[in-house]
């Protein structure tokens, strides 16, 4: 049966019945840390892998499909996202199991939940992941990392579902994980990850996590509408140094501004639009290019259409 909230629309009538939930015209500002963006035409919360597989097999041909996670590194444009946005947020996608030297987690699990799991089971090795905002699924596609480690250092394998609704297990070596990059077909949906863990005293795990948390609070915007690092670090260089060199560290466009605390972060001061934030980012790219001949690349994922 359809799980439905809000008004009916023409697209909904074309979609297969599911056990999960469809939402019409769902405001994406509720699903991103920037708190901006137009609506998803339809948002789909699958109940489990069988529900997701059925949807992918039965949906209309050429239906636009987008995947979102925790929204911590995402900018949705003001015109919203056409088609169906899939969010793996049911209990099924937050489950986890322990194996010998490994843990398998659904990609709907928040990274912060790893802290509790590690402490309760006397595990270590994933402290850096526990400090990254968002959900585990997003960490794979960008090979997320910090404090000298990346997901590729701990990933063993991933369970993925392709656009035809078929599930397969992919070893980490086949994902070509590089700095903030991976070779993922556009129609793959990551449903679970298996990560390396090691035995560790909870006191040591907590010490590492707290040190990393305190560093973030001291050096990066905290409890602010932001989306993490805006630009990738060019090889051998730091994006923030290039931004500062180009005198972009004080830039502001309407309600969007460069963070006073870390100039590779953009902030929504309260009334920014997605266009304000994206225009600010593009302005920085242009000015850095003019000053240094280096072209910064967005690390934040941008999605949707302009209003």
PDB file of C-alpha atoms in Angstrom:
ATOM      1  CA  UNK A   1       0.000   0.000   0.000  1.00  0.00           C
ATOM      2  CA  UNK A   2       1.141   3.571  -0.589  1.00  0.00           C
ATOM      3  CA  UNK A   3       2.487   5.336   2.447  1.00  0.00           C
ATOM      4  CA  UNK A   4       1.555   8.931   1.548  1.00  0.00           C
ATOM      5  CA  UNK A   5       1.718  12.395   2.994  1.00  0.00           C
ATOM      6  CA  UNK A   6       0.624  15.655   1.365  1.00  0.00           C
ATOM      7  CA  UNK A   7      -1.166  16.208  -1.898  1.00  0.00           C
ATOM      8  CA  UNK A   8      -1.453  13.748  -4.736  1.00  0.00           C
ATOM      9  CA  UNK A   9       0.463  14.522  -7.913  1.00  0.00           C
ATOM     10  CA  UNK A  10       0.594  13.035 -11.374  1.00  0.00           C
ATOM     11  CA  UNK A  11       3.917  11.259 -10.847  1.00  0.00           C
ATOM     12  CA  UNK A  12       2.655   9.420  -7.788  1.00  0.00           C
ATOM     13  CA  UNK A  13      -0.017   7.727  -9.875  1.00  0.00           C
ATOM     14  CA  UNK A  14       2.701   6.161 -12.043  1.00  0.00           C
ATOM     15  CA  UNK A  15       4.701   4.657  -9.186  1.00  0.00           C
ATOM     16  CA  UNK A  16       4.415   1.067  -7.942  1.00  0.00           C
ATOM     17  CA  UNK A  17       2.771   0.302  -4.633  1.00  0.00           C
ATOM     18  CA  UNK A  18       5.393  -0.173  -1.913  1.00  0.00           C
ATOM     19  CA  UNK A  19       5.570  -1.174   1.731  1.00  0.00           C
ATOM     20  CA  UNK A  20       7.641   1.898   2.507  1.00  0.00           C
ATOM     21  CA  UNK A  21       6.527   5.504   2.273  1.00  0.00           C
ATOM     22  CA  UNK A  22       6.133   8.121  -0.457  1.00  0.00           C
ATOM     23  CA  UNK A  23       6.068  11.833   0.387  1.00  0.00           C
ATOM     24  CA  UNK A  24       4.964  14.390  -2.205  1.00  0.00           C
ATOM     25  CA  UNK A  25       6.693  17.753  -2.564  1.00  0.00           C
ATOM     26  CA  UNK A  26       8.917  17.065   0.435  1.00  0.00           C
ATOM     27  CA  UNK A  27      10.954  20.167   1.426  1.00  0.00           C
ATOM     28  CA  UNK A  28      14.621  19.261   1.016  1.00  0.00           C
ATOM     29  CA  UNK A  29      15.596  22.053   3.399  1.00  0.00           C
ATOM     30  CA  UNK A  30      14.531  19.595   6.133  1.00  0.00           C
ATOM     31  CA  UNK A  31      17.054  17.040   4.894  1.00  0.00           C
ATOM     32  CA  UNK A  32      20.233  19.106   4.484  1.00  0.00           C
ATOM     33  CA  UNK A  33      22.543  20.757   6.975  1.00  0.00           C
ATOM     34  CA  UNK A  34      22.470  23.967   4.936  1.00  0.00           C
ATOM     35  CA  UNK A  35      18.673  24.006   5.504  1.00  0.00           C
ATOM     36  CA  UNK A  36      17.990  25.305   1.991  1.00  0.00           C
ATOM     37  CA  UNK A  37      16.604  23.885  -1.227  1.00  0.00           C
ATOM     38  CA  UNK A  38      13.335  23.290  -3.034  1.00  0.00           C
ATOM     39  CA  UNK A  39      11.155  20.186  -2.691  1.00  0.00           C
ATOM     40  CA  UNK A  40      11.698  16.644  -3.845  1.00  0.00           C
ATOM     41  CA  UNK A  41       8.881  15.873  -6.288  1.00  0.00           C
ATOM     42  CA  UNK A  42       8.543  12.507  -4.534  1.00  0.00           C
ATOM     43  CA  UNK A  43      10.620  11.203  -1.645  1.00  0.00           C
ATOM     44  CA  UNK A  44      10.666   7.432  -1.176  1.00  0.00           C
ATOM     45  CA  UNK A  45      11.612   5.693   2.074  1.00  0.00           C
ATOM     46  CA  UNK A  46      11.930   1.969   1.259  1.00  0.00           C
ATOM     47  CA  UNK A  47      11.076  -0.455   4.046  1.00  0.00           C
ATOM     48  CA  UNK A  48      13.986  -2.791   3.215  1.00  0.00           C
ATOM     49  CA  UNK A  49      16.020  -4.149   0.283  1.00  0.00           C
ATOM     50  CA  UNK A  50      13.115  -6.168  -1.101  1.00  0.00           C
ATOM     51  CA  UNK A  51      10.945  -3.057  -1.142  1.00  0.00           C
ATOM     52  CA  UNK A  52      13.703  -1.026  -2.804  1.00  0.00           C
ATOM     53  CA  UNK A  53      14.342  -3.752  -5.376  1.00  0.00           C
ATOM     54  CA  UNK A  54      10.647  -3.982  -6.264  1.00  0.00           C
ATOM     55  CA  UNK A  55      10.441  -0.212  -6.705  1.00  0.00           C
ATOM     56  CA  UNK A  56      13.459  -0.135  -9.040  1.00  0.00           C
ATOM     57  CA  UNK A  57      12.117  -3.007 -11.127  1.00  0.00           C
ATOM     58  CA  UNK A  58       8.552  -1.658 -11.370  1.00  0.00           C
ATOM     59  CA  UNK A  59       9.125   2.094 -11.665  1.00  0.00           C
ATOM     60  CA  UNK A  60       8.527   3.906 -14.983  1.00  0.00           C
ATOM     61  CA  UNK A  61      11.374   3.752 -17.481  1.00  0.00           C
ATOM     62  CA  UNK A  62      13.711   6.765 -17.416  1.00  0.00           C
ATOM     63  CA  UNK A  63      12.245   8.070 -14.143  1.00  0.00           C
ATOM     64  CA  UNK A  64      14.838  10.447 -12.603  1.00  0.00           C
ATOM     65  CA  UNK A  65      16.226   8.879  -9.407  1.00  0.00           C
ATOM     66  CA  UNK A  66      18.386  10.620  -6.789  1.00  0.00           C
ATOM     67  CA  UNK A  67      19.835   9.285  -3.539  1.00  0.00           C
ATOM     68  CA  UNK A  68      20.352  11.344  -0.381  1.00  0.00           C
ATOM     69  CA  UNK A  69      21.754  10.443   3.003  1.00  0.00           C
ATOM     70  CA  UNK A  70      22.229  12.644   6.047  1.00  0.00           C
ATOM     71  CA  UNK A  71      22.541  15.808   3.946  1.00  0.00           C
ATOM     72  CA  UNK A  72      25.695  16.972   5.723  1.00  0.00           C
ATOM     73  CA  UNK A  73      27.650  17.556   2.504  1.00  0.00           C
ATOM     74  CA  UNK A  74      24.771  18.417   0.163  1.00  0.00           C
ATOM     75  CA  UNK A  75      23.411  21.571  -1.471  1.00  0.00           C
ATOM     76  CA  UNK A  76      19.947  21.211  -3.021  1.00  0.00           C
ATOM     77  CA  UNK A  77      19.066  23.980  -5.462  1.00  0.00           C
ATOM     78  CA  UNK A  78      15.996  26.179  -4.930  1.00  0.00           C
ATOM     79  CA  UNK A  79      13.941  24.592  -7.723  1.00  0.00           C
ATOM     80  CA  UNK A  80      14.054  21.242  -5.963  1.00  0.00           C
ATOM     81  CA  UNK A  81      14.668  17.756  -7.341  1.00  0.00           C
ATOM     82  CA  UNK A  82      12.491  16.293 -10.128  1.00  0.00           C
ATOM     83  CA  UNK A  83      11.527  12.642 -10.030  1.00  0.00           C
ATOM     84  CA  UNK A  84      12.052  10.421  -6.985  1.00  0.00           C
ATOM     85  CA  UNK A  85      14.540  11.008  -4.183  1.00  0.00           C
ATOM     86  CA  UNK A  86      15.385   7.820  -2.258  1.00  0.00           C
ATOM     87  CA  UNK A  87      16.418   8.017   1.389  1.00  0.00           C
ATOM     88  CA  UNK A  88      17.433   4.834   3.233  1.00  0.00           C
ATOM     89  CA  UNK A  89      16.192   5.760   6.679  1.00  0.00           C
ATOM     90  CA  UNK A  90      14.152   2.789   7.947  1.00  0.00           C
ATOM     91  CA  UNK A  91      15.287   0.565  10.818  1.00  0.00           C
ATOM     92  CA  UNK A  92      16.455  -1.995   8.258  1.00  0.00           C
ATOM     93  CA  UNK A  93      19.153   0.392   6.999  1.00  0.00           C
ATOM     94  CA  UNK A  94      20.379   1.178  10.505  1.00  0.00           C
ATOM     95  CA  UNK A  95      21.085  -2.441  11.529  1.00  0.00           C
ATOM     96  CA  UNK A  96      24.576  -3.716  12.244  1.00  0.00           C
ATOM     97  CA  UNK A  97      26.306  -7.047  12.922  1.00  0.00           C
ATOM     98  CA  UNK A  98      29.755  -7.943  14.198  1.00  0.00           C
ATOM     99  CA  UNK A  99      32.083 -10.493  12.605  1.00  0.00           C
ATOM    100  CA  UNK A 100      35.701 -11.486  13.143  1.00  0.00           C
ATOM    101  CA  UNK A 101      37.614  -8.199  12.912  1.00  0.00           C
ATOM    102  CA  UNK A 102      34.768  -6.504  11.046  1.00  0.00           C
ATOM    103  CA  UNK A 103      31.424  -4.772  11.412  1.00  0.00           C
ATOM    104  CA  UNK A 104      28.659  -4.618   8.789  1.00  0.00           C
ATOM    105  CA  UNK A 105      26.398  -1.560   8.968  1.00  0.00           C
ATOM    106  CA  UNK A 106      23.410  -0.395   6.981  1.00  0.00           C
ATOM    107  CA  UNK A 107      24.150   2.820   5.131  1.00  0.00           C
ATOM    108  CA  UNK A 108      21.288   4.643   6.847  1.00  0.00           C
ATOM    109  CA  UNK A 109      23.273   4.533  10.091  1.00  0.00           C
ATOM    110  CA  UNK A 110      24.520   7.892  11.297  1.00  0.00           C
ATOM    111  CA  UNK A 111      28.300   7.998  11.620  1.00  0.00           C
ATOM    112  CA  UNK A 112      27.932   9.230  15.198  1.00  0.00           C
ATOM    113  CA  UNK A 113      26.224   5.937  16.188  1.00  0.00           C
ATOM    114  CA  UNK A 114      29.555   4.184  15.622  1.00  0.00           C
ATOM    115  CA  UNK A 115      30.847   5.795  18.803  1.00  0.00           C
ATOM    116  CA  UNK A 116      28.308   3.946  20.968  1.00  0.00           C
ATOM    117  CA  UNK A 117      28.866   0.660  19.128  1.00  0.00           C
ATOM    118  CA  UNK A 118      32.643   0.855  19.488  1.00  0.00           C
ATOM    119  CA  UNK A 119      32.524   1.708  23.185  1.00  0.00           C
ATOM    120  CA  UNK A 120      30.006  -1.018  24.048  1.00  0.00           C
ATOM    121  CA  UNK A 121      31.919  -3.683  22.100  1.00  0.00           C
ATOM    122  CA  UNK A 122      35.490  -2.601  22.967  1.00  0.00           C
ATOM    123  CA  UNK A 123      36.408  -1.786  19.374  1.00  0.00           C
ATOM    124  CA  UNK A 124      38.594   0.793  17.677  1.00  0.00           C
ATOM    125  CA  UNK A 125      39.746   1.859  14.257  1.00  0.00           C
ATOM    126  CA  UNK A 126      36.680   3.831  13.171  1.00  0.00           C
ATOM    127  CA  UNK A 127      37.034   6.876  15.427  1.00  0.00           C
ATOM    128  CA  UNK A 128      37.601   9.197  12.467  1.00  0.00           C
ATOM    129  CA  UNK A 129      34.336   8.046  10.870  1.00  0.00           C
ATOM    130  CA  UNK A 130      32.426   8.639  14.093  1.00  0.00           C
ATOM    131  CA  UNK A 131      33.491  12.291  13.924  1.00  0.00           C
ATOM    132  CA  UNK A 132      32.268  12.892  10.349  1.00  0.00           C
ATOM    133  CA  UNK A 133      28.699  14.257  10.124  1.00  0.00           C
ATOM    134  CA  UNK A 134      26.105  12.420   8.061  1.00  0.00           C
ATOM    135  CA  UNK A 135      25.334   8.803   7.178  1.00  0.00           C
ATOM    136  CA  UNK A 136      27.669   5.973   6.238  1.00  0.00           C
ATOM    137  CA  UNK A 137      26.409   5.693   2.661  1.00  0.00           C
ATOM    138  CA  UNK A 138      27.616   9.152   1.757  1.00  0.00           C
ATOM    139  CA  UNK A 139      31.046   8.379   3.165  1.00  0.00           C
ATOM    140  CA  UNK A 140      31.675   5.789   0.450  1.00  0.00           C
ATOM    141  CA  UNK A 141      30.948   7.784  -2.676  1.00  0.00           C
ATOM    142  CA  UNK A 142      33.227  10.604  -1.534  1.00  0.00           C
ATOM    143  CA  UNK A 143      35.760   8.350   0.220  1.00  0.00           C
ATOM    144  CA  UNK A 144      35.274  10.556   3.265  1.00  0.00           C
ATOM    145  CA  UNK A 145      38.197  11.068   5.564  1.00  0.00           C
ATOM    146  CA  UNK A 146      39.826  13.182   8.251  1.00  0.00           C
ATOM    147  CA  UNK A 147      42.604  13.031  10.817  1.00  0.00           C
ATOM    148  CA  UNK A 148      44.891  11.163   8.411  1.00  0.00           C
ATOM    149  CA  UNK A 149      42.467   8.345   7.533  1.00  0.00           C
ATOM    150  CA  UNK A 150      39.955   7.727   4.744  1.00  0.00           C
ATOM    151  CA  UNK A 151      37.121   5.265   4.344  1.00  0.00           C
ATOM    152  CA  UNK A 152      39.268   3.314   1.881  1.00  0.00           C
ATOM    153  CA  UNK A 153      41.619   2.480   4.789  1.00  0.00           C
ATOM    154  CA  UNK A 154      38.904   0.543   6.626  1.00  0.00           C
ATOM    155  CA  UNK A 155      36.384  -0.557   3.975  1.00  0.00           C
ATOM    156  CA  UNK A 156      36.349  -4.306   3.257  1.00  0.00           C
ATOM    157  CA  UNK A 157      33.318  -4.560   0.972  1.00  0.00           C
ATOM    158  CA  UNK A 158      30.044  -2.882   0.090  1.00  0.00           C
ATOM    159  CA  UNK A 159      26.610  -4.244  -0.706  1.00  0.00           C
ATOM    160  CA  UNK A 160      25.083  -2.336  -3.612  1.00  0.00           C
ATOM    161  CA  UNK A 161      21.872  -2.450  -5.607  1.00  0.00           C
ATOM    162  CA  UNK A 162      21.943  -1.485  -9.276  1.00  0.00           C
ATOM    163  CA  UNK A 163      19.266   0.306 -11.265  1.00  0.00           C
ATOM    164  CA  UNK A 164      17.574  -2.992 -12.124  1.00  0.00           C
ATOM    165  CA  UNK A 165      17.092  -3.828  -8.452  1.00  0.00           C
ATOM    166  CA  UNK A 166      19.818  -6.495  -8.379  1.00  0.00           C
ATOM    167  CA  UNK A 167      22.028  -6.763  -5.288  1.00  0.00           C
ATOM    168  CA  UNK A 168      25.705  -7.668  -5.322  1.00  0.00           C
ATOM    169  CA  UNK A 169      28.716  -7.555  -3.037  1.00  0.00           C
ATOM    170  CA  UNK A 170      31.624  -5.422  -4.262  1.00  0.00           C
ATOM    171  CA  UNK A 171      35.111  -5.693  -2.697  1.00  0.00           C
ATOM    172  CA  UNK A 172      36.656  -2.385  -1.692  1.00  0.00           C
ATOM    173  CA  UNK A 173      39.441  -2.796  -4.245  1.00  0.00           C
ATOM    174  CA  UNK A 174      36.893  -2.706  -7.079  1.00  0.00           C
ATOM    175  CA  UNK A 175      35.503   0.694  -6.047  1.00  0.00           C
ATOM    176  CA  UNK A 176      38.633   2.655  -7.078  1.00  0.00           C
ATOM    177  CA  UNK A 177      38.488   4.837  -3.990  1.00  0.00           C
ATOM    178  CA  UNK A 178      40.726   7.892  -4.247  1.00  0.00           C
ATOM    179  CA  UNK A 179      40.892  11.275  -2.523  1.00  0.00           C
ATOM    180  CA  UNK A 180      37.232  12.398  -2.216  1.00  0.00           C
ATOM    181  CA  UNK A 181      36.365  10.259  -5.230  1.00  0.00           C
ATOM    182  CA  UNK A 182      35.146   6.807  -6.238  1.00  0.00           C
ATOM    183  CA  UNK A 183      34.135   5.100  -9.466  1.00  0.00           C
ATOM    184  CA  UNK A 184      30.485   4.353  -8.800  1.00  0.00           C
ATOM    185  CA  UNK A 185      27.977   3.873 -11.606  1.00  0.00           C
ATOM    186  CA  UNK A 186      25.292   6.526 -11.233  1.00  0.00           C
ATOM    187  CA  UNK A 187      22.534   3.958 -10.723  1.00  0.00           C
ATOM    188  CA  UNK A 188      24.207   2.085  -7.848  1.00  0.00           C
ATOM    189  CA  UNK A 189      22.657   2.423  -4.391  1.00  0.00           C
ATOM    190  CA  UNK A 190      24.865   1.427  -1.463  1.00  0.00           C
ATOM    191  CA  UNK A 191      22.839  -0.555   1.076  1.00  0.00           C
ATOM    192  CA  UNK A 192      25.479  -1.726   3.583  1.00  0.00           C
ATOM    193  CA  UNK A 193      29.199  -1.518   4.337  1.00  0.00           C
ATOM    194  CA  UNK A 194      31.599  -3.932   5.986  1.00  0.00           C
ATOM    195  CA  UNK A 195      34.436  -2.192   7.828  1.00  0.00           C
ATOM    196  CA  UNK A 196      37.605  -3.306   9.604  1.00  0.00           C
ATOM    197  CA  UNK A 197      37.665  -2.991  13.384  1.00  0.00           C
ATOM    198  CA  UNK A 198      40.201  -3.946  16.028  1.00  0.00           C
ATOM    199  CA  UNK A 199      40.020  -4.756  19.746  1.00  0.00           C
ATOM    200  CA  UNK A 200      40.604  -1.645  21.829  1.00  0.00           C
ATOM    201  CA  UNK A 201      40.077  -0.423  25.366  1.00  0.00           C
ATOM    202  CA  UNK A 202      36.967   1.802  25.461  1.00  0.00           C
ATOM    203  CA  UNK A 203      38.945   4.442  27.364  1.00  0.00           C
ATOM    204  CA  UNK A 204      41.393   4.723  24.458  1.00  0.00           C
ATOM    205  CA  UNK A 205      38.573   4.852  21.908  1.00  0.00           C
ATOM    206  CA  UNK A 206      36.790   7.576  23.865  1.00  0.00           C
ATOM    207  CA  UNK A 207      40.019   9.537  24.241  1.00  0.00           C
ATOM    208  CA  UNK A 208      40.614   9.557  20.467  1.00  0.00           C
ATOM    209  CA  UNK A 209      36.997  10.485  19.690  1.00  0.00           C
ATOM    210  CA  UNK A 210      37.002  13.331  22.215  1.00  0.00           C
ATOM    211  CA  UNK A 211      40.314  14.679  20.930  1.00  0.00           C
ATOM    212  CA  UNK A 212      38.952  14.748  17.393  1.00  0.00           C
ATOM    213  CA  UNK A 213      35.670  16.318  18.523  1.00  0.00           C
ATOM    214  CA  UNK A 214      37.466  19.044  20.463  1.00  0.00           C
ATOM    215  CA  UNK A 215      39.662  19.800  17.452  1.00  0.00           C
ATOM    216  CA  UNK A 216      36.603  20.216  15.240  1.00  0.00           C
ATOM    217  CA  UNK A 217      34.860  22.492  17.744  1.00  0.00           C
ATOM    218  CA  UNK A 218      37.990  24.624  18.046  1.00  0.00           C
ATOM    219  CA  UNK A 219      38.857  24.929  14.360  1.00  0.00           C
ATOM    220  CA  UNK A 220      35.594  24.506  12.396  1.00  0.00           C
ATOM    221  CA  UNK A 221      32.068  25.973  12.500  1.00  0.00           C
ATOM    222  CA  UNK A 222      29.963  24.200  15.117  1.00  0.00           C
ATOM    223  CA  UNK A 223      26.160  24.159  15.453  1.00  0.00           C
ATOM    224  CA  UNK A 224      25.990  26.338  12.335  1.00  0.00           C
ATOM    225  CA  UNK A 225      24.095  25.757   9.056  1.00  0.00           C
ATOM    226  CA  UNK A 226      27.028  24.573   6.991  1.00  0.00           C
ATOM    227  CA  UNK A 227      27.955  21.550   4.876  1.00  0.00           C
ATOM    228  CA  UNK A 228      31.516  20.712   5.794  1.00  0.00           C
ATOM    229  CA  UNK A 229      34.484  21.426   3.562  1.00  0.00           C
ATOM    230  CA  UNK A 230      33.316  23.261   0.457  1.00  0.00           C
ATOM    231  CA  UNK A 231      36.249  22.517  -1.850  1.00  0.00           C
ATOM    232  CA  UNK A 232      38.650  19.619  -2.277  1.00  0.00           C
ATOM    233  CA  UNK A 233      42.288  20.236  -1.463  1.00  0.00           C
ATOM    234  CA  UNK A 234      44.288  20.420  -4.715  1.00  0.00           C
ATOM    235  CA  UNK A 235      47.182  17.970  -4.705  1.00  0.00           C
ATOM    236  CA  UNK A 236      49.884  19.212  -2.344  1.00  0.00           C
ATOM    237  CA  UNK A 237      47.895  22.324  -1.399  1.00  0.00           C
ATOM    238  CA  UNK A 238      45.230  23.474   1.063  1.00  0.00           C
ATOM    239  CA  UNK A 239      41.997  24.937  -0.251  1.00  0.00           C
ATOM    240  CA  UNK A 240      41.667  27.318   2.696  1.00  0.00           C
ATOM    241  CA  UNK A 241      45.116  28.803   2.041  1.00  0.00           C
ATOM    242  CA  UNK A 242      44.207  29.472  -1.594  1.00  0.00           C
ATOM    243  CA  UNK A 243      40.898  31.050  -0.542  1.00  0.00           C
ATOM    244  CA  UNK A 244      42.684  33.322   1.915  1.00  0.00           C
ATOM    245  CA  UNK A 245      45.370  34.235  -0.628  1.00  0.00           C
ATOM    246  CA  UNK A 246      42.640  35.313  -3.071  1.00  0.00           C
ATOM    247  CA  UNK A 247      41.115  37.537  -0.338  1.00  0.00           C
ATOM    248  CA  UNK A 248      37.905  35.498  -0.333  1.00  0.00           C
ATOM    249  CA  UNK A 249      37.850  34.767   3.389  1.00  0.00           C
ATOM    250  CA  UNK A 250      35.439  37.639   4.149  1.00  0.00           C
ATOM    251  CA  UNK A 251      33.071  37.225   1.203  1.00  0.00           C
ATOM    252  CA  UNK A 252      29.307  37.286   1.741  1.00  0.00           C
ATOM    253  CA  UNK A 253      26.361  37.128  -0.661  1.00  0.00           C
ATOM    254  CA  UNK A 254      23.061  37.930   1.038  1.00  0.00           C
ATOM    255  CA  UNK A 255      22.655  35.323   3.784  1.00  0.00           C
ATOM    256  CA  UNK A 256      25.550  33.156   2.570  1.00  0.00           C
ATOM    257  CA  UNK A 257      29.010  33.881   3.924  1.00  0.00           C
ATOM    258  CA  UNK A 258      32.472  32.403   4.249  1.00  0.00           C
ATOM    259  CA  UNK A 259      32.974  31.116   7.784  1.00  0.00           C
ATOM    260  CA  UNK A 260      35.066  33.315  10.077  1.00  0.00           C
ATOM    261  CA  UNK A 261      36.339  30.167  11.755  1.00  0.00           C
ATOM    262  CA  UNK A 262      37.460  28.213   8.665  1.00  0.00           C
ATOM    263  CA  UNK A 263      37.329  29.796   5.222  1.00  0.00           C
ATOM    264  CA  UNK A 264      36.785  26.479   3.397  1.00  0.00           C
ATOM    265  CA  UNK A 265      33.339  26.360   5.019  1.00  0.00           C
ATOM    266  CA  UNK A 266      30.302  28.293   3.810  1.00  0.00           C
ATOM    267  CA  UNK A 267      27.533  29.256   6.215  1.00  0.00           C
ATOM    268  CA  UNK A 268      23.838  29.952   5.904  1.00  0.00           C
ATOM    269  CA  UNK A 269      23.460  32.803   8.370  1.00  0.00           C
ATOM    270  CA  UNK A 270      19.699  32.283   8.473  1.00  0.00           C
ATOM    271  CA  UNK A 271      18.153  33.631   5.286  1.00  0.00           C
ATOM    272  CA  UNK A 272      20.410  32.335   2.509  1.00  0.00           C
ATOM    273  CA  UNK A 273      18.997  30.648  -0.568  1.00  0.00           C
ATOM    274  CA  UNK A 274      20.701  27.757  -2.301  1.00  0.00           C
ATOM    275  CA  UNK A 275      21.489  30.182  -5.119  1.00  0.00           C
ATOM    276  CA  UNK A 276      23.256  32.509  -2.657  1.00  0.00           C
ATOM    277  CA  UNK A 277      25.423  29.645  -1.407  1.00  0.00           C
ATOM    278  CA  UNK A 278      26.239  28.279  -4.857  1.00  0.00           C
ATOM    279  CA  UNK A 279      26.971  31.764  -6.226  1.00  0.00           C
ATOM    280  CA  UNK A 280      29.304  32.400  -3.291  1.00  0.00           C
ATOM    281  CA  UNK A 281      31.135  29.148  -4.014  1.00  0.00           C
ATOM    282  CA  UNK A 282      31.428  29.905  -7.736  1.00  0.00           C
ATOM    283  CA  UNK A 283      32.695  33.421  -6.926  1.00  0.00           C
ATOM    284  CA  UNK A 284      35.436  31.915  -4.767  1.00  0.00           C
ATOM    285  CA  UNK A 285      36.407  29.507  -7.563  1.00  0.00           C
ATOM    286  CA  UNK A 286      36.655  32.403 -10.021  1.00  0.00           C
ATOM    287  CA  UNK A 287      38.712  34.630  -7.727  1.00  0.00           C
ATOM    288  CA  UNK A 288      41.090  31.823  -6.705  1.00  0.00           C
ATOM    289  CA  UNK A 289      41.597  30.965 -10.386  1.00  0.00           C
ATOM    290  CA  UNK A 290      42.403  34.600 -11.178  1.00  0.00           C
ATOM    291  CA  UNK A 291      44.843  34.908  -8.275  1.00  0.00           C
ATOM    292  CA  UNK A 292      46.595  31.515  -8.377  1.00  0.00           C
ATOM    293  CA  UNK A 293      45.732  29.868 -11.743  1.00  0.00           C
ATOM    294  CA  UNK A 294      44.350  26.935  -9.724  1.00  0.00           C
ATOM    295  CA  UNK A 295      40.749  25.788 -10.182  1.00  0.00           C
ATOM    296  CA  UNK A 296      39.115  24.624  -6.974  1.00  0.00           C
ATOM    297  CA  UNK A 297      36.696  21.680  -7.221  1.00  0.00           C
ATOM    298  CA  UNK A 298      33.495  21.450  -5.210  1.00  0.00           C
ATOM    299  CA  UNK A 299      33.556  18.839  -2.458  1.00  0.00           C
ATOM    300  CA  UNK A 300      29.933  19.574  -1.564  1.00  0.00           C
ATOM    301  CA  UNK A 301      27.516  17.653  -3.784  1.00  0.00           C
ATOM    302  CA  UNK A 302      25.076  19.935  -5.623  1.00  0.00           C
ATOM    303  CA  UNK A 303      21.749  18.534  -6.712  1.00  0.00           C
ATOM    304  CA  UNK A 304      18.488  19.686  -8.288  1.00  0.00           C
ATOM    305  CA  UNK A 305      17.415  22.551 -10.518  1.00  0.00           C
ATOM    306  CA  UNK A 306      17.431  26.323 -10.158  1.00  0.00           C
ATOM    307  CA  UNK A 307      14.166  28.108  -9.436  1.00  0.00           C
TER     308      UNK A 307
END
